[in-house]
PDB file of C-alpha atoms and ligand atoms in Angstrom:
ATOM      1  CA  MET A 209      23.849-170.684 -11.441  1.00 90.00           C
ATOM      2  CA  THR A 210      25.823-169.027  -8.683  1.00 97.00           C
ATOM      3  CA  ILE A 211      25.355-165.322  -8.109  1.00 98.00           C
ATOM      4  CA  THR A 212      28.545-163.484  -7.154  1.00 98.00           C
ATOM      5  CA  ILE A 213      28.700-159.859  -6.104  1.00 98.00           C
ATOM      6  CA  THR A 214      31.726-157.747  -5.234  1.00 98.00           C
ATOM      7  CA  ALA A 215      32.222-155.660  -2.113  1.00 98.00           C
ATOM      8  CA  PHE A 216      35.016-153.656  -0.504  1.00 97.00           C
ATOM      9  CA  GLU A 217      37.617-155.968   0.972  1.00 94.00           C
ATOM     10  CA  ARG A 218      37.232-153.698   4.016  1.00 90.00           C
ATOM     11  CA  SER A 219      34.625-150.979   3.815  1.00 94.00           C
ATOM     12  CA  PRO A 220      35.908-147.605   5.069  1.00 92.00           C
ATOM     13  CA  ASP A 221      32.750-147.441   7.223  1.00 91.00           C
ATOM     14  CA  GLY A 222      33.898-150.544   9.147  1.00 92.00           C
ATOM     15  CA  GLY A 223      30.614-152.374   8.500  1.00 94.00           C
ATOM     16  CA  MET A 224      28.016-149.642   9.097  1.00 95.00           C
ATOM     17  CA  GLY A 225      26.330-150.921   5.937  1.00 96.00           C
ATOM     18  CA  LEU A 226      26.679-147.674   3.999  1.00 95.00           C
ATOM     19  CA  ALA A 227      28.637-149.045   1.032  1.00 96.00           C
ATOM     20  CA  ARG A 228      26.469-149.927  -1.925  1.00 98.00           C
ATOM     21  CA  ASP A 229      26.905-153.688  -1.736  1.00 98.00           C
ATOM     22  CA  THR A 230      24.491-153.614   1.245  1.00 98.00           C
ATOM     23  CA  ARG A 231      21.519-152.589  -0.894  1.00 98.00           C
ATOM     24  CA  VAL A 232      22.289-155.378  -3.385  1.00 98.00           C
ATOM     25  CA  ARG A 233      22.641-157.903  -0.553  1.00 98.00           C
ATOM     26  CA  TRP A 234      19.273-156.680   0.789  1.00 98.00           C
ATOM     27  CA  ALA A 235      17.573-157.168  -2.598  1.00 98.00           C
ATOM     28  CA  LEU A 236      19.050-160.666  -2.902  1.00 98.00           C
ATOM     29  CA  GLU A 237      17.793-161.504   0.598  1.00 98.00           C
ATOM     30  CA  GLU A 238      14.305-160.146  -0.178  1.00 98.00           C
ATOM     31  CA  ALA A 239      14.247-162.332  -3.294  1.00 98.00           C
ATOM     32  CA  GLY A 240      15.468-165.358  -1.315  1.00 97.00           C
ATOM     33  CA  LEU A 241      18.539-165.836  -3.511  1.00 98.00           C
ATOM     34  CA  ALA A 242      21.801-167.354  -2.319  1.00 98.00           C
ATOM     35  CA  TYR A 243      24.932-165.464  -3.339  1.00 98.00           C
ATOM     36  CA  GLU A 244      28.658-165.282  -2.877  1.00 98.00           C
ATOM     37  CA  VAL A 245      30.693-162.167  -2.181  1.00 98.00           C
ATOM     38  CA  ARG A 246      34.110-161.567  -3.687  1.00 98.00           C
ATOM     39  CA  PRO A 247      36.173-158.987  -1.803  1.00 97.00           C
ATOM     40  CA  VAL A 248      38.010-156.399  -3.908  1.00 97.00           C
ATOM     41  CA  SER A 249      40.771-154.132  -2.633  1.00 96.00           C
ATOM     42  CA  PHE A 250      40.960-150.468  -3.680  1.00 96.00           C
ATOM     43  CA  ALA A 251      44.007-151.339  -5.822  1.00 97.00           C
ATOM     44  CA  ALA A 252      42.355-154.347  -7.490  1.00 98.00           C
ATOM     45  CA  MET A 253      39.297-152.215  -8.375  1.00 98.00           C
ATOM     46  CA  LYS A 254      41.437-150.263 -10.825  1.00 98.00           C
ATOM     47  CA  GLU A 255      43.071-153.352 -12.390  1.00 98.00           C
ATOM     48  CA  PRO A 256      42.003-154.653 -15.831  1.00 98.00           C
ATOM     49  CA  ALA A 257      40.258-157.750 -14.433  1.00 97.00           C
ATOM     50  CA  HIS A 258      37.847-155.670 -12.360  1.00 98.00           C
ATOM     51  CA  LEU A 259      37.567-152.880 -14.947  1.00 98.00           C
ATOM     52  CA  ALA A 260      36.277-155.494 -17.390  1.00 98.00           C
ATOM     53  CA  LEU A 261      33.363-155.977 -14.992  1.00 98.00           C
ATOM     54  CA  HIS A 262      32.992-152.361 -13.882  1.00 98.00           C
ATOM     55  CA  PRO A 263      34.220-149.648 -16.261  1.00 98.00           C
ATOM     56  CA  PHE A 264      34.489-147.113 -13.410  1.00 98.00           C
ATOM     57  CA  GLY A 265      36.495-149.408 -11.134  1.00 98.00           C
ATOM     58  CA  GLN A 266      33.957-149.572  -8.314  1.00 98.00           C
ATOM     59  CA  ILE A 267      31.834-151.984  -6.337  1.00 98.00           C
ATOM     60  CA  PRO A 268      29.283-153.529  -6.384  1.00 98.00           C
ATOM     61  CA  THR A 269      29.153-155.795  -9.426  1.00 98.00           C
ATOM     62  CA  PHE A 270      26.873-158.761 -10.063  1.00 98.00           C
ATOM     63  CA  GLU A 271      27.707-161.923 -12.005  1.00 98.00           C
ATOM     64  CA  GLU A 272      25.462-164.836 -12.822  1.00 98.00           C
ATOM     65  CA  GLY A 273      26.485-167.221 -15.606  1.00 97.00           C
ATOM     66  CA  ASP A 274      27.210-165.134 -18.711  1.00 97.00           C
ATOM     67  CA  LEU A 275      25.711-161.981 -17.268  1.00 98.00           C
ATOM     68  CA  ALA A 276      27.848-159.313 -15.597  1.00 98.00           C
ATOM     69  CA  LEU A 277      26.289-156.074 -14.333  1.00 98.00           C
ATOM     70  CA  PHE A 278      27.439-152.949 -12.512  1.00 98.00           C
ATOM     71  CA  GLU A 279      25.446-150.028 -10.964  1.00 98.00           C
ATOM     72  CA  SER A 280      23.524-150.953  -7.828  1.00 98.00           C
ATOM     73  CA  GLY A 281      20.224-149.622  -9.236  1.00 98.00           C
ATOM     74  CA  SER A 282      20.496-151.700 -12.387  1.00 98.00           C
ATOM     75  CA  ILE A 283      21.494-154.791 -10.412  1.00 98.00           C
ATOM     76  CA  ILE A 284      18.474-154.382  -8.111  1.00 98.00           C
ATOM     77  CA  LEU A 285      16.130-153.790 -11.044  1.00 98.00           C
ATOM     78  CA  HIS A 286      17.475-156.965 -12.646  1.00 98.00           C
ATOM     79  CA  ILE A 287      16.894-158.991  -9.465  1.00 98.00           C
ATOM     80  CA  ALA A 288      13.442-157.440  -8.932  1.00 98.00           C
ATOM     81  CA  SER A 289      12.389-158.064 -12.530  1.00 98.00           C
ATOM     82  CA  ARG A 290      13.186-161.750 -12.405  1.00 96.00           C
ATOM     83  CA  HIS A 291      12.139-162.726  -8.892  1.00 96.00           C
ATOM     84  CA  PRO A 292       8.935-162.062  -6.971  1.00 95.00           C
ATOM     85  CA  GLY A 293       8.834-159.837  -3.906  1.00 93.00           C
ATOM     86  CA  LEU A 294      10.350-156.557  -5.018  1.00 98.00           C
ATOM     87  CA  LEU A 295       8.048-155.270  -7.764  1.00 98.00           C
ATOM     88  CA  PRO A 296       4.244-155.451  -7.977  1.00 97.00           C
ATOM     89  CA  GLU A 297       2.539-157.604 -10.623  1.00 97.00           C
ATOM     90  CA  ASP A 298       0.211-154.822 -11.753  1.00 97.00           C
ATOM     91  CA  GLU A 299       1.904-152.979 -14.640  1.00 97.00           C
ATOM     92  CA  ASN A 300       1.111-149.468 -13.497  1.00 98.00           C
ATOM     93  CA  ALA A 301       2.102-150.180  -9.896  1.00 98.00           C
ATOM     94  CA  ARG A 302       5.325-151.721 -11.238  1.00 98.00           C
ATOM     95  CA  ALA A 303       6.066-148.575 -13.268  1.00 98.00           C
ATOM     96  CA  ARG A 304       5.452-146.427 -10.175  1.00 98.00           C
ATOM     97  CA  ALA A 305       7.773-148.601  -8.056  1.00 98.00           C
ATOM     98  CA  ILE A 306      10.503-148.262 -10.704  1.00 98.00           C
ATOM     99  CA  THR A 307       9.896-144.498 -10.687  1.00 98.00           C
ATOM    100  CA  TRP A 308      10.650-144.500  -6.936  1.00 98.00           C
ATOM    101  CA  MET A 309      13.863-146.423  -7.634  1.00 98.00           C
ATOM    102  CA  PHE A 310      14.966-143.667 -10.004  1.00 98.00           C
ATOM    103  CA  ALA A 311      13.805-140.960  -7.594  1.00 98.00           C
ATOM    104  CA  ALA A 312      15.906-142.474  -4.814  1.00 98.00           C
ATOM    105  CA  LEU A 313      19.030-142.631  -6.993  1.00 98.00           C
ATOM    106  CA  ASN A 314      18.643-139.509  -9.128  1.00 98.00           C
ATOM    107  CA  THR A 315      16.810-137.026  -6.920  1.00 98.00           C
ATOM    108  CA  VAL A 316      17.352-137.911  -3.269  1.00 98.00           C
ATOM    109  CA  GLU A 317      20.803-139.525  -3.225  1.00 98.00           C
ATOM    110  CA  PRO A 318      22.781-136.718  -4.992  1.00 97.00           C
ATOM    111  CA  PRO A 319      22.363-134.042  -2.284  1.00 96.00           C
ATOM    112  CA  ILE A 320      23.036-136.659   0.405  1.00 96.00           C
ATOM    113  CA  LEU A 321      26.233-137.669  -1.411  1.00 96.00           C
ATOM    114  CA  GLU A 322      27.335-134.048  -1.409  1.00 94.00           C
ATOM    115  CA  ILE A 323      27.522-133.974   2.369  1.00 91.00           C
ATOM    116  CA  VAL A 324      29.547-137.192   2.424  1.00 87.00           C
ATOM    117  CA  ILE A 325      31.966-135.725  -0.124  1.00 90.00           C
ATOM    118  CA  ALA A 326      32.147-132.372   1.701  1.00 89.00           C
ATOM    119  CA  LYS A 327      32.964-134.090   5.005  1.00 86.00           C
ATOM    120  CA  PHE A 328      35.246-136.925   4.003  1.00 85.00           C
ATOM    121  CA  ILE A 329      36.877-135.833   0.745  1.00 89.00           C
ATOM    122  CA  GLU A 330      36.855-132.041   0.887  1.00 90.00           C
ATOM    123  CA  GLY A 331      36.819-131.654   4.674  1.00 88.00           C
ATOM    124  CA  ASP A 332      40.295-130.049   4.715  1.00 90.00           C
ATOM    125  CA  LYS A 333      39.463-127.419   2.080  1.00 90.00           C
ATOM    126  CA  PRO A 334      39.067-123.841   3.356  1.00 86.00           C
ATOM    127  CA  TRP A 335      35.612-123.507   1.761  1.00 88.00           C
ATOM    128  CA  SER A 336      34.293-126.802   3.101  1.00 88.00           C
ATOM    129  CA  GLN A 337      32.605-125.401   6.240  1.00 87.00           C
ATOM    130  CA  GLU A 338      31.171-122.474   4.292  1.00 90.00           C
ATOM    131  CA  ARG A 339      29.428-124.837   1.857  1.00 91.00           C
ATOM    132  CA  MET A 340      27.870-126.965   4.602  1.00 92.00           C
ATOM    133  CA  PRO A 341      24.711-124.860   5.194  1.00 93.00           C
ATOM    134  CA  LEU A 342      24.009-124.859   1.437  1.00 94.00           C
ATOM    135  CA  ILE A 343      24.403-128.621   1.188  1.00 95.00           C
ATOM    136  CA  LYS A 344      22.298-129.248   4.292  1.00 96.00           C
ATOM    137  CA  GLY A 345      19.643-126.905   2.915  1.00 97.00           C
ATOM    138  CA  ARG A 346      19.418-128.925  -0.300  1.00 97.00           C
ATOM    139  CA  ILE A 347      19.058-132.165   1.657  1.00 97.00           C
ATOM    140  CA  ARG A 348      16.353-130.653   3.898  1.00 98.00           C
ATOM    141  CA  THR A 349      14.394-129.500   0.842  1.00 98.00           C
ATOM    142  CA  ARG A 350      14.322-133.027  -0.582  1.00 98.00           C
ATOM    143  CA  LEU A 351      13.529-134.688   2.746  1.00 98.00           C
ATOM    144  CA  ASN A 352      10.714-132.211   3.379  1.00 98.00           C
ATOM    145  CA  GLN A 353       9.199-133.058   0.005  1.00 98.00           C
ATOM    146  CA  LEU A 354       9.651-136.782   0.505  1.00 98.00           C
ATOM    147  CA  SER A 355       8.140-136.724   3.971  1.00 98.00           C
ATOM    148  CA  ALA A 356       5.157-134.715   2.656  1.00 98.00           C
ATOM    149  CA  ARG A 357       4.551-137.403   0.023  1.00 98.00           C
ATOM    150  CA  LEU A 358       5.029-140.340   2.419  1.00 98.00           C
ATOM    151  CA  GLY A 359       2.639-138.806   4.947  1.00 97.00           C
ATOM    152  CA  ASP A 360       1.701-141.478   7.459  1.00 96.00           C
ATOM    153  CA  ALA A 361       1.877-144.322   4.911  1.00 98.00           C
ATOM    154  CA  GLU A 362       3.998-147.350   5.663  1.00 98.00           C
ATOM    155  CA  TRP A 363       5.712-147.451   2.240  1.00 98.00           C
ATOM    156  CA  LEU A 364       5.906-145.090  -0.741  1.00 98.00           C
ATOM    157  CA  ASP A 365       3.275-146.829  -2.877  1.00 98.00           C
ATOM    158  CA  ARG A 366       1.173-149.268  -0.828  1.00 96.00           C
ATOM    159  CA  ASN A 367       3.350-152.385  -0.514  1.00 97.00           C
ATOM    160  CA  PHE A 368       7.098-152.538   0.087  1.00 98.00           C
ATOM    161  CA  SER A 369       9.002-152.519  -3.212  1.00 98.00           C
ATOM    162  CA  ALA A 370      12.474-152.070  -4.677  1.00 98.00           C
ATOM    163  CA  GLY A 371      11.615-148.340  -4.635  1.00 98.00           C
ATOM    164  CA  ASP A 372      11.456-148.441  -0.829  1.00 98.00           C
ATOM    165  CA  LEU A 373      14.565-150.615  -0.667  1.00 98.00           C
ATOM    166  CA  LEU A 374      16.570-147.993  -2.548  1.00 98.00           C
ATOM    167  CA  MET A 375      14.960-145.011  -0.795  1.00 98.00           C
ATOM    168  CA  VAL A 376      15.676-146.459   2.663  1.00 98.00           C
ATOM    169  CA  SER A 377      19.253-147.307   1.574  1.00 98.00           C
ATOM    170  CA  VAL A 378      19.797-143.753   0.373  1.00 98.00           C
ATOM    171  CA  LEU A 379      18.246-142.167   3.484  1.00 98.00           C
ATOM    172  CA  LEU A 380      20.481-144.278   5.711  1.00 97.00           C
ATOM    173  CA  ARG A 381      23.410-142.314   4.308  1.00 96.00           C
ATOM    174  CA  ALA A 382      21.861-139.108   5.714  1.00 95.00           C
ATOM    175  CA  ARG A 383      21.653-140.504   9.244  1.00 95.00           C
ATOM    176  CA  PRO A 384      25.267-139.886  10.377  1.00 93.00           C
ATOM    177  CA  SER A 385      24.807-136.142   9.681  1.00 92.00           C
ATOM    178  CA  GLY A 386      21.800-136.019  12.043  1.00 95.00           C
ATOM    179  CA  ILE A 387      19.541-134.645   9.291  1.00 97.00           C
ATOM    180  CA  LEU A 388      17.439-137.806   8.950  1.00 98.00           C
ATOM    181  CA  ASP A 389      16.337-137.503  12.580  1.00 98.00           C
ATOM    182  CA  GLU A 390      14.995-134.000  11.883  1.00 98.00           C
ATOM    183  CA  PHE A 391      12.252-135.820   9.927  1.00 98.00           C
ATOM    184  CA  PRO A 392      10.616-138.253  12.375  1.00 98.00           C
ATOM    185  CA  SER A 393       8.325-139.827   9.766  1.00 98.00           C
ATOM    186  CA  LEU A 394      11.296-140.567   7.495  1.00 98.00           C
ATOM    187  CA  ALA A 395      13.354-141.856  10.422  1.00 98.00           C
ATOM    188  CA  ALA A 396      10.455-144.208  11.236  1.00 98.00           C
ATOM    189  CA  TYR A 397      10.215-145.234   7.554  1.00 98.00           C
ATOM    190  CA  VAL A 398      13.937-146.099   7.562  1.00 98.00           C
ATOM    191  CA  ALA A 399      13.469-148.032  10.829  1.00 98.00           C
ATOM    192  CA  ARG A 400      10.678-150.079   9.164  1.00 98.00           C
ATOM    193  CA  GLY A 401      13.098-150.935   6.366  1.00 98.00           C
ATOM    194  CA  GLU A 402      15.821-151.904   8.839  1.00 98.00           C
ATOM    195  CA  ALA A 403      13.337-154.094  10.730  1.00 98.00           C
ATOM    196  CA  ARG A 404      12.717-156.307   7.695  1.00 98.00           C
ATOM    197  CA  PRO A 405      14.312-159.732   8.205  1.00 98.00           C
ATOM    198  CA  ALA A 406      15.970-159.523   4.779  1.00 98.00           C
ATOM    199  CA  TYR A 407      17.645-156.213   5.692  1.00 98.00           C
ATOM    200  CA  LYS A 408      18.794-157.626   9.021  1.00 98.00           C
ATOM    201  CA  ARG A 409      20.401-160.601   7.285  1.00 98.00           C
ATOM    202  CA  ALA A 410      22.066-158.369   4.695  1.00 98.00           C
ATOM    203  CA  PHE A 411      23.363-156.004   7.370  1.00 98.00           C
ATOM    204  CA  ALA A 412      24.664-158.806   9.582  1.00 98.00           C
ATOM    205  CA  ASP A 413      26.399-160.470   6.623  1.00 97.00           C
ATOM    206  CA  GLN A 414      28.135-157.296   5.476  1.00 97.00           C
ATOM    207  CA  LEU A 415      29.215-156.590   9.070  1.00 97.00           C
ATOM    208  CA  ALA A 416      30.665-160.084   9.428  1.00 96.00           C
ATOM    209  CA  PHE A 417      32.353-159.716   6.032  1.00 96.00           C
ATOM    210  CA  ASN A 418      33.910-156.383   6.994  1.00 94.00           C
ATOM    211  CA  THR A 419      35.246-157.660  10.258  1.00 93.00           C
ATOM    212  CA  ALA A 420      36.502-161.019   8.937  1.00 90.00           C
ATOM    213  CA  ARG A 421      39.901-161.857   7.516  1.00 73.00           C
ATOM    214  CA  HIS A 422      39.636-162.684   3.816  1.00 72.00           C
TER     215      HIS A 422
HETATM  216  N1  LIG B 680      26.486-145.436  -9.065  1.00 81.61           N
HETATM  217  C1  LIG B 680      27.258-146.552  -8.554  1.00 81.61           C
HETATM  218  C2  LIG B 680      26.321-147.610  -7.974  1.00 81.61           C
HETATM  219  O1  LIG B 680      25.212-147.241  -7.542  1.00 81.61           O
HETATM  220  O2  LIG B 680      26.669-148.804  -7.969  1.00 81.61           O
HETATM  221  C3  LIG B 680      28.231-146.004  -7.521  1.00 81.61           C
HETATM  222  C4  LIG B 680      29.181-147.083  -7.035  1.00 81.61           C
HETATM  223  C5  LIG B 680      30.119-146.528  -5.968  1.00 81.61           C
HETATM  224  O3  LIG B 680      30.159-145.320  -5.672  1.00 81.61           O
HETATM  225  N2  LIG B 680      30.898-147.428  -5.377  1.00 81.61           N
HETATM  226  C6  LIG B 680      31.823-147.050  -4.348  1.00 81.61           C
HETATM  227  C7  LIG B 680      33.236-147.449  -4.770  1.00 81.61           C
HETATM  228  O4  LIG B 680      33.454-148.500  -5.297  1.00 81.61           O
HETATM  229  C8  LIG B 680      31.471-147.826  -3.075  1.00 81.61           C
HETATM  230  S1  LIG B 680      29.885-147.360  -2.460  1.00 81.61           S
HETATM  231  N3  LIG B 680      34.209-146.562  -4.499  1.00 81.61           N
HETATM  232  C9  LIG B 680      35.573-146.832  -4.769  1.00 81.61           C
HETATM  233  C10 LIG B 680      36.119-145.971  -5.854  1.00 81.61           C
HETATM  234  O5  LIG B 680      35.344-145.246  -6.516  1.00 81.61           O
HETATM  235  O6  LIG B 680      37.344-146.033  -6.049  1.00 81.61           O
HETATM  236  C11 LIG B 680      30.237-145.663  -1.887  1.00 81.61           C
HETATM  237  C12 LIG B 680      30.629-145.669  -0.455  1.00 81.61           C
HETATM  238  C13 LIG B 680      31.940-145.755  -0.077  1.00 81.61           C
HETATM  239  C14 LIG B 680      32.254-145.720   1.274  1.00 81.61           C
HETATM  240  C15 LIG B 680      31.251-145.595   2.206  1.00 81.61           C
HETATM  241  N4  LIG B 680      31.575-145.544   3.590  1.00 81.61           N
HETATM  242  O7  LIG B 680      32.685-145.858   3.979  1.00 81.61           O
HETATM  243  O8  LIG B 680      30.731-145.162   4.396  1.00 81.61           O
HETATM  244  C16 LIG B 680      29.949-145.540   1.826  1.00 81.61           C
HETATM  245  C17 LIG B 680      29.629-145.581   0.478  1.00 81.61           C
END
């Protein structure tokens, strides 16, 4: 059965890989699965056909046969649960890897998203600059804690897992602000993720997609 995901017709980041289809592409590449990408415009995202797939009118979505999913974390958990390479066999190690997936999405990504919102959506508001130190402080707290836990390990829990895939994807969104580079061990962790052949393929494909004519 063909796997089809959706992505921005043209990502506002011009192919920097920061939109959430990149993490799904990466998981599919790690699992060795072929897939197709359907571009969706901002207008089409809010139309009934896309809303039937994604109730919040966003990307990415995932379709395979009768199954349609939204939410990048759920899509990656689905891929990782059915294909080897992204979750350990051992039950407890698997539960810990899934815990890191949730930690990436629920604990580390929210403060990082705040800075993106403050810069790009609320940048013209009079209070935007005043909020910046607070937002940066919250990000630094999380990255301090994460870097303390990672220590000098290669990955968060022994072998690379979907937990690392999501954590690296989330941390990448902190790089444009310069905050990631304040934490050399996390910057090196992200670089290890980016060096994986599956990530490189996913990144190159999204870049080509975002610079192509559809
Ligand atoms: N929780 C959902 C998930 O994990 O799948 C969040 C999905 C989401 O936020 N999708 C965004 C979207 O469709 C794209 S990724 N937005 C359109 C809308 O809501 O109308 C967020 C994103 C957008 C742009 C950049 N960028 O240009 O750098 C990066 C990330």
